[in-house]
PDB file of C-alpha atoms and ligand atoms in Angstrom:
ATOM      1  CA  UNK A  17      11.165  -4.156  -7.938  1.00  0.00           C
ATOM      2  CA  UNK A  18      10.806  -4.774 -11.490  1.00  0.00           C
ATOM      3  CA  UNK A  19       7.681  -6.807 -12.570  1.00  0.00           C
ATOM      4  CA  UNK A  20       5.683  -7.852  -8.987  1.00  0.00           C
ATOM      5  CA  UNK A  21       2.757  -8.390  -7.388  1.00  0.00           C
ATOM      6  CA  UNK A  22       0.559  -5.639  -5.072  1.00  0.00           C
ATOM      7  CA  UNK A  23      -2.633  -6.326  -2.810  1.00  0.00           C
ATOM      8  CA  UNK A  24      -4.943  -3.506  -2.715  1.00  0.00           C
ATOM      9  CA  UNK A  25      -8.111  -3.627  -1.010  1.00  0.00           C
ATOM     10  CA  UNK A  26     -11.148  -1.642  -1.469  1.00  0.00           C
ATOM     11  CA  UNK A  27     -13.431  -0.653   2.011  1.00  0.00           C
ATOM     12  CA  UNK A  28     -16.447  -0.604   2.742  1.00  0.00           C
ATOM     13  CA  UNK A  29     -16.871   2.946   2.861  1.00  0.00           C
ATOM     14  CA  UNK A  30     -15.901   2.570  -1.096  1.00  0.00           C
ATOM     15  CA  UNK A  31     -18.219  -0.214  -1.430  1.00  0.00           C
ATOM     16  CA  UNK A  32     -21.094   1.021   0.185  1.00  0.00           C
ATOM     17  CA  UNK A  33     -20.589   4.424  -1.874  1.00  0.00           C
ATOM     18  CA  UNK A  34     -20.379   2.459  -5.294  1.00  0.00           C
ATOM     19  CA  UNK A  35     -17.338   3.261  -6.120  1.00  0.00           C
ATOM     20  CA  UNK A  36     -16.041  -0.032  -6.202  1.00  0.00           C
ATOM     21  CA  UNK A  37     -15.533   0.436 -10.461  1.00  0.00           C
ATOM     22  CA  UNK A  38     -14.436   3.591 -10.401  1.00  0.00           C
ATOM     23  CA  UNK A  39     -11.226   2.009  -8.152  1.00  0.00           C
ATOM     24  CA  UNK A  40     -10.670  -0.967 -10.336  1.00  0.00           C
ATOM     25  CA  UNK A  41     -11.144   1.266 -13.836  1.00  0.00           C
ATOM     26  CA  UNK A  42      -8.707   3.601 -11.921  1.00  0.00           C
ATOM     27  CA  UNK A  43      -5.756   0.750 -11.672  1.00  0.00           C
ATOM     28  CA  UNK A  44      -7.017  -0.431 -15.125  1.00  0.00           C
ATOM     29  CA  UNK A  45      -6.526   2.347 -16.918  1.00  0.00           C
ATOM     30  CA  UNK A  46      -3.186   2.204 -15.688  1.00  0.00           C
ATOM     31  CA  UNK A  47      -1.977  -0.970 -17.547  1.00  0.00           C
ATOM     32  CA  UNK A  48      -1.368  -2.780 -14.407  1.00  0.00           C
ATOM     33  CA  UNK A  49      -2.760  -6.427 -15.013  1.00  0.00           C
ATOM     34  CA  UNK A  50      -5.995  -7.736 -12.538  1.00  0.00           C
ATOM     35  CA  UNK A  51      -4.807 -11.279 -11.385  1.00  0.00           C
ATOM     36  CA  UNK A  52      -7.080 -12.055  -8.341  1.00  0.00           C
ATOM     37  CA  UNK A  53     -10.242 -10.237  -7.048  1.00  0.00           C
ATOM     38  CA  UNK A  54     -13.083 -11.521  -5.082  1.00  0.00           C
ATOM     39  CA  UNK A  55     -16.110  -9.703  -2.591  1.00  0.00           C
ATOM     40  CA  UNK A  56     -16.285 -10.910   0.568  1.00  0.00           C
ATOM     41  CA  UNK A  57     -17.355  -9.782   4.503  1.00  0.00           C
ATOM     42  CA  UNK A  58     -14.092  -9.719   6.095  1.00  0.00           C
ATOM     43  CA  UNK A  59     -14.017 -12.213   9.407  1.00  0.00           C
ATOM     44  CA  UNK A  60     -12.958 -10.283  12.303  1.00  0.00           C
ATOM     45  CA  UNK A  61      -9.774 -12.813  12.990  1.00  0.00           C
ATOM     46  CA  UNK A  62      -8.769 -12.524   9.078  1.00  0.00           C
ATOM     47  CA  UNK A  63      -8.872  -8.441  10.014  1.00  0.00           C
ATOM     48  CA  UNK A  64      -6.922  -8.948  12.879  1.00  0.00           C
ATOM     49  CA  UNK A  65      -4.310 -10.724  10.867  1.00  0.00           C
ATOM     50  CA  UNK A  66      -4.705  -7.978   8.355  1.00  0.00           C
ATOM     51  CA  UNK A  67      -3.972  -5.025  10.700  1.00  0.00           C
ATOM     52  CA  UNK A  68      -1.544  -7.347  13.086  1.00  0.00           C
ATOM     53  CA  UNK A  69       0.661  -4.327  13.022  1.00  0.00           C
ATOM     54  CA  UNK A  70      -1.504  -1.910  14.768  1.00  0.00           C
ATOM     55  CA  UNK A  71      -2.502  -4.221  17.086  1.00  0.00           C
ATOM     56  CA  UNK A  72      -1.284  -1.942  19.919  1.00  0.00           C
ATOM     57  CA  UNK A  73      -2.699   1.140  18.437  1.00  0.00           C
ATOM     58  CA  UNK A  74      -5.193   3.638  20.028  1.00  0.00           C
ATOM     59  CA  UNK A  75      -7.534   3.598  16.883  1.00  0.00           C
ATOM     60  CA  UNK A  76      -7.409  -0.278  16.323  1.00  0.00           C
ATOM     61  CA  UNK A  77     -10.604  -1.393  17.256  1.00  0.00           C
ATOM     62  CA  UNK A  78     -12.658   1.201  15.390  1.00  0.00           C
ATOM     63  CA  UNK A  79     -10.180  -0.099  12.564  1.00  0.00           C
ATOM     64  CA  UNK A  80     -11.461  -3.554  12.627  1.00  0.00           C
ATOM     65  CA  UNK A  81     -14.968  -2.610  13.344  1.00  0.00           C
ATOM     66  CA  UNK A  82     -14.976  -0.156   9.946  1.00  0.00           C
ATOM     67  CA  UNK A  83     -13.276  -3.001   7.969  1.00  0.00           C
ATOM     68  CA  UNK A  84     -15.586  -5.943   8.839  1.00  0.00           C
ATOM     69  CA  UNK A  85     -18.881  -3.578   8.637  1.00  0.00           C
ATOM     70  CA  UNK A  86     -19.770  -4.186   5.220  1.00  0.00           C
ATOM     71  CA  UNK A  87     -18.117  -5.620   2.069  1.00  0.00           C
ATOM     72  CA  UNK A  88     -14.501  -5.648   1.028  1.00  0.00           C
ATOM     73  CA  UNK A  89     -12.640  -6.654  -2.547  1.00  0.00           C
ATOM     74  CA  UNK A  90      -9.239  -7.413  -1.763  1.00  0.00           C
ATOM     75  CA  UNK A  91      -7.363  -7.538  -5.558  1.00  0.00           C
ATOM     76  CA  UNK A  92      -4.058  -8.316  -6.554  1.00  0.00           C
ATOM     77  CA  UNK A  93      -2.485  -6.293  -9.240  1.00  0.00           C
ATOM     78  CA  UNK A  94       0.403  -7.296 -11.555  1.00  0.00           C
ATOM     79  CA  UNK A  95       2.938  -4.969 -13.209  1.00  0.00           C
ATOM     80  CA  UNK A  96       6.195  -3.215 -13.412  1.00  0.00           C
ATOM     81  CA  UNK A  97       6.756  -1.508  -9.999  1.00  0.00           C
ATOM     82  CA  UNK A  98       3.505  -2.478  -8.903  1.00  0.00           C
ATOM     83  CA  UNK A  99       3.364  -1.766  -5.357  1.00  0.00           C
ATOM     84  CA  UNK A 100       4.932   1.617  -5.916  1.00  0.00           C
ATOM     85  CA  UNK A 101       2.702   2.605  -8.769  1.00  0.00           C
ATOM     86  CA  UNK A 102      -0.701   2.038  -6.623  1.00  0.00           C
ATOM     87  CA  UNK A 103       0.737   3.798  -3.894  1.00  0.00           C
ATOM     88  CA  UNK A 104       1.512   6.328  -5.909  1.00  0.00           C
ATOM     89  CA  UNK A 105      -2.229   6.311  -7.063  1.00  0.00           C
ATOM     90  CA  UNK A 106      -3.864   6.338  -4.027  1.00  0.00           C
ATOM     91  CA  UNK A 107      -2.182   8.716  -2.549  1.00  0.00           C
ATOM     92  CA  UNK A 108      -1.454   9.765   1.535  1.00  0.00           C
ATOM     93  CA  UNK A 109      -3.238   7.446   3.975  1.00  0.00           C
ATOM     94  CA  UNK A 110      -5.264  10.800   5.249  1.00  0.00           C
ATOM     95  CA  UNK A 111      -7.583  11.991   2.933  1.00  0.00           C
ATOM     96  CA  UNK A 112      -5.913  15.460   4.358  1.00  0.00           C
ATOM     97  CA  UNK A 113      -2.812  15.311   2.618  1.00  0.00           C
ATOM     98  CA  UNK A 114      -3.797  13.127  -0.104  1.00  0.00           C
ATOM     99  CA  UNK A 115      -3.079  15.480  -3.739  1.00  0.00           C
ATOM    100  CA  UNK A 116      -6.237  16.153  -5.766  1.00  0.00           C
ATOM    101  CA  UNK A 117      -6.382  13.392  -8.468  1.00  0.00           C
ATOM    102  CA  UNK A 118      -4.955  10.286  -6.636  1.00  0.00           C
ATOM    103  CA  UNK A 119      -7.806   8.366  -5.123  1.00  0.00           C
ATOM    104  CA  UNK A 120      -8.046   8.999  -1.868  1.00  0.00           C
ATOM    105  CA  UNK A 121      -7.735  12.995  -2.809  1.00  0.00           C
ATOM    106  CA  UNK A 122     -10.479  12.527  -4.878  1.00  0.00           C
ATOM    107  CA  UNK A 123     -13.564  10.209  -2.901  1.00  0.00           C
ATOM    108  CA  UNK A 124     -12.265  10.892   0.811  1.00  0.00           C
ATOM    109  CA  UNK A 125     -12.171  13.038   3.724  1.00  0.00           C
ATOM    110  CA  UNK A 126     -11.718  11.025   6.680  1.00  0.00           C
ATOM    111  CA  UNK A 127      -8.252   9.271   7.902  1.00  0.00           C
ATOM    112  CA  UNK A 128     -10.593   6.577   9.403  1.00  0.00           C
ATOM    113  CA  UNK A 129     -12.754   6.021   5.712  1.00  0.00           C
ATOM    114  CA  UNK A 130     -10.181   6.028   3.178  1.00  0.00           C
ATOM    115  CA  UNK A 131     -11.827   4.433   0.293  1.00  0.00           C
ATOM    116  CA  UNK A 132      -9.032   1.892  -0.340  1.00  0.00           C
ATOM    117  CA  UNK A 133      -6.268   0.152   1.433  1.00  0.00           C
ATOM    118  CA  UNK A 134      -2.780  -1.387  -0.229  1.00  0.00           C
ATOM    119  CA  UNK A 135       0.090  -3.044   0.941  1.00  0.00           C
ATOM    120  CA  UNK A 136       3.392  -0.476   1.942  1.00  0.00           C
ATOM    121  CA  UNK A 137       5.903  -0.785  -0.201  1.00  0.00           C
ATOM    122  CA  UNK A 138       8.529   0.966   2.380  1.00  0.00           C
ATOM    123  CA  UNK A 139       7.499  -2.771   4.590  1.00  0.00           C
ATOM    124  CA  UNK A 140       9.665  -5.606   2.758  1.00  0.00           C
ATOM    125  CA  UNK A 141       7.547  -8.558   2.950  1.00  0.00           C
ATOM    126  CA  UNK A 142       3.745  -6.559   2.834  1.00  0.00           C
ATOM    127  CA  UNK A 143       2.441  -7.951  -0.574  1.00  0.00           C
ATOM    128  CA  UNK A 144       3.372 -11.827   0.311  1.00  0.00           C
ATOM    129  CA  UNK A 145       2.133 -11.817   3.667  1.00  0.00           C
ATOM    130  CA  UNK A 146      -1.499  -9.764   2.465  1.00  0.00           C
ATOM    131  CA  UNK A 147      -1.498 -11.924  -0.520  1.00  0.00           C
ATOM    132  CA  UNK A 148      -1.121 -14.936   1.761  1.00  0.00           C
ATOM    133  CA  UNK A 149      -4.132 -13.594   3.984  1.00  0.00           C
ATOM    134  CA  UNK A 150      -6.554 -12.959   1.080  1.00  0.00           C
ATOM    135  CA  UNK A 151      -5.860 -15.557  -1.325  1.00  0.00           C
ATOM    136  CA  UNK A 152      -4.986 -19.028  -2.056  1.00  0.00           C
ATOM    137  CA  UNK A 153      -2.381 -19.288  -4.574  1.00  0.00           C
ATOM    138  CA  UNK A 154      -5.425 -20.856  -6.990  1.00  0.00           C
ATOM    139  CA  UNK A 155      -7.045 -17.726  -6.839  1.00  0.00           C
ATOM    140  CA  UNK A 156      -4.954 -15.795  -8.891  1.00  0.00           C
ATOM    141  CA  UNK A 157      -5.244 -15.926 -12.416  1.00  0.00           C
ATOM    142  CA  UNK A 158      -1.854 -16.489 -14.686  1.00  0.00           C
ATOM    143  CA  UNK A 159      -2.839 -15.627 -18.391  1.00  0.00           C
ATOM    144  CA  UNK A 160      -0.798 -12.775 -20.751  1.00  0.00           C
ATOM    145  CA  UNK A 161      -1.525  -9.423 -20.913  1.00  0.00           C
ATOM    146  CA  UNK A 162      -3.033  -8.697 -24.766  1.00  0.00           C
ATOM    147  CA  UNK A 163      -1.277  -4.950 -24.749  1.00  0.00           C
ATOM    148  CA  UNK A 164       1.605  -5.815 -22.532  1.00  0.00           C
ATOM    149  CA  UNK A 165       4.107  -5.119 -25.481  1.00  0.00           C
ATOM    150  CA  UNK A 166       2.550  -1.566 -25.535  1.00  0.00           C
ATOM    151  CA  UNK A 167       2.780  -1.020 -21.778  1.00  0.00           C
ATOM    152  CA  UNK A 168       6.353  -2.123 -21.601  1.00  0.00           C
ATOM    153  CA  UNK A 169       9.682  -1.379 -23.289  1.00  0.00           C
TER     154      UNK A 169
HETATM  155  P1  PCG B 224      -4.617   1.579   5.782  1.00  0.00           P
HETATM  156  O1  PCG B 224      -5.713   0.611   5.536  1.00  0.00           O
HETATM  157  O2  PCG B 224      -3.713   1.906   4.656  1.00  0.00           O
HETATM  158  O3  PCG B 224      -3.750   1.056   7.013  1.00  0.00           O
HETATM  159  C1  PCG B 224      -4.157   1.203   8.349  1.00  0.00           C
HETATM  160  C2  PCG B 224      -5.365   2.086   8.477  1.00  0.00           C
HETATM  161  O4  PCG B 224      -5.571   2.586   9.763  1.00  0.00           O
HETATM  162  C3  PCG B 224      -5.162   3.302   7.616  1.00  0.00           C
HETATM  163  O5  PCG B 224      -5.298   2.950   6.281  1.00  0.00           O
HETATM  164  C4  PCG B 224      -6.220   4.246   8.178  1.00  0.00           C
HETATM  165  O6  PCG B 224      -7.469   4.074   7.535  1.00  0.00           O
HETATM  166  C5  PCG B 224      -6.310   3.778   9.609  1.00  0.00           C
HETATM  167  N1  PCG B 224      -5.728   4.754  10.491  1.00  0.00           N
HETATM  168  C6  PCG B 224      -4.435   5.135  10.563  1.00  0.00           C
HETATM  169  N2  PCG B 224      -4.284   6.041  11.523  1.00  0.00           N
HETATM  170  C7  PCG B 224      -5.504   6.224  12.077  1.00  0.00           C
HETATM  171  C8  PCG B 224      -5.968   7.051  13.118  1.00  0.00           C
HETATM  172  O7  PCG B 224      -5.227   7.814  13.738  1.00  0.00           O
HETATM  173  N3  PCG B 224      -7.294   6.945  13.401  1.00  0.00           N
HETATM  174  C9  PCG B 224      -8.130   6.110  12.728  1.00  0.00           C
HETATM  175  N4  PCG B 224      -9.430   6.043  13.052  1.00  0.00           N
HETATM  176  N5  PCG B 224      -7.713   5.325  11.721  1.00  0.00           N
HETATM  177  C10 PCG B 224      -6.412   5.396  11.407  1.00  0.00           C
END
């Protein structure tokens, strides 16, 4: 929709590879707005929660093993068609069929070490529900974007 709210997550692979600034200059650059961010080691149950929906799946456990290995910074991004926009951005979950120039087509490979993870925009209630995992509604900052009349119509 119009002007919303997006979680994106960077993984450890990404961290561990310093590119954690090259992500967030990435979505910068952009225009969209940075209103919560934070570095943390994932607990295993909060990665559960996180990946709830591929509970069942064959590669599930490697999942939460990669994502509580090493340090994550969830974010959540403001702007207009937000979720859509960083998808856009990040390109194809594998790194395979990712195009050149969005993130993952850029710093990965591997299906299973794709640099970056945010919410699915085709999956109605994704940003709430991540946001709600990551965040307490304290931890994200409301203040006005200095160049927002040169972003937006
Ligand atoms: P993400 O974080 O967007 O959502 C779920 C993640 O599961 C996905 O990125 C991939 O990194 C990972 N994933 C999806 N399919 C597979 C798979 O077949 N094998 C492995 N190892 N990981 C997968």
């Amino acid at each position: 929709s119009d002007h919303e709210r997006t979680f994106v997550m960077i993984k450890p692979d990404a961290f561990a590879r310093g590119l954690v600034g090259n992500v967030i200059s990435r979505l910068e650059d952009r225009g969209l707005k940075l209103v919560g961010i934070k570095v943390i080691n994932m607990p295993e149950e909060r990665a559960e929660e996180h990946y709830a929906e591929h509970t069942d799946k064959p590669f599930f456990d490697d999942l939460i093993e990669f994502i509580t290995a090493g340090p994550v910074v969830p974010m959540v991004w403001e702007g207009q068609d937000a979720t859509r926009q960083v998808r856009q951005m990040i390109g194809e979950t594998d790194p395979l069929e990712a195009d050149s120039g969005t993130i993952r087509g850029d710093f990965a490979l591997d299906l299973g070490r794709n640099v970056v993870h945010a919410a699915d925009h085709e999956d109605e209630g994704a940003n709430e529900r991540e946001i709600a995992i990551h965040f307490d509604e304290d931890e994200l900052i409301d203040y006005d974007q200095h160049d927002a009349g040169w972003l937006y119509e």
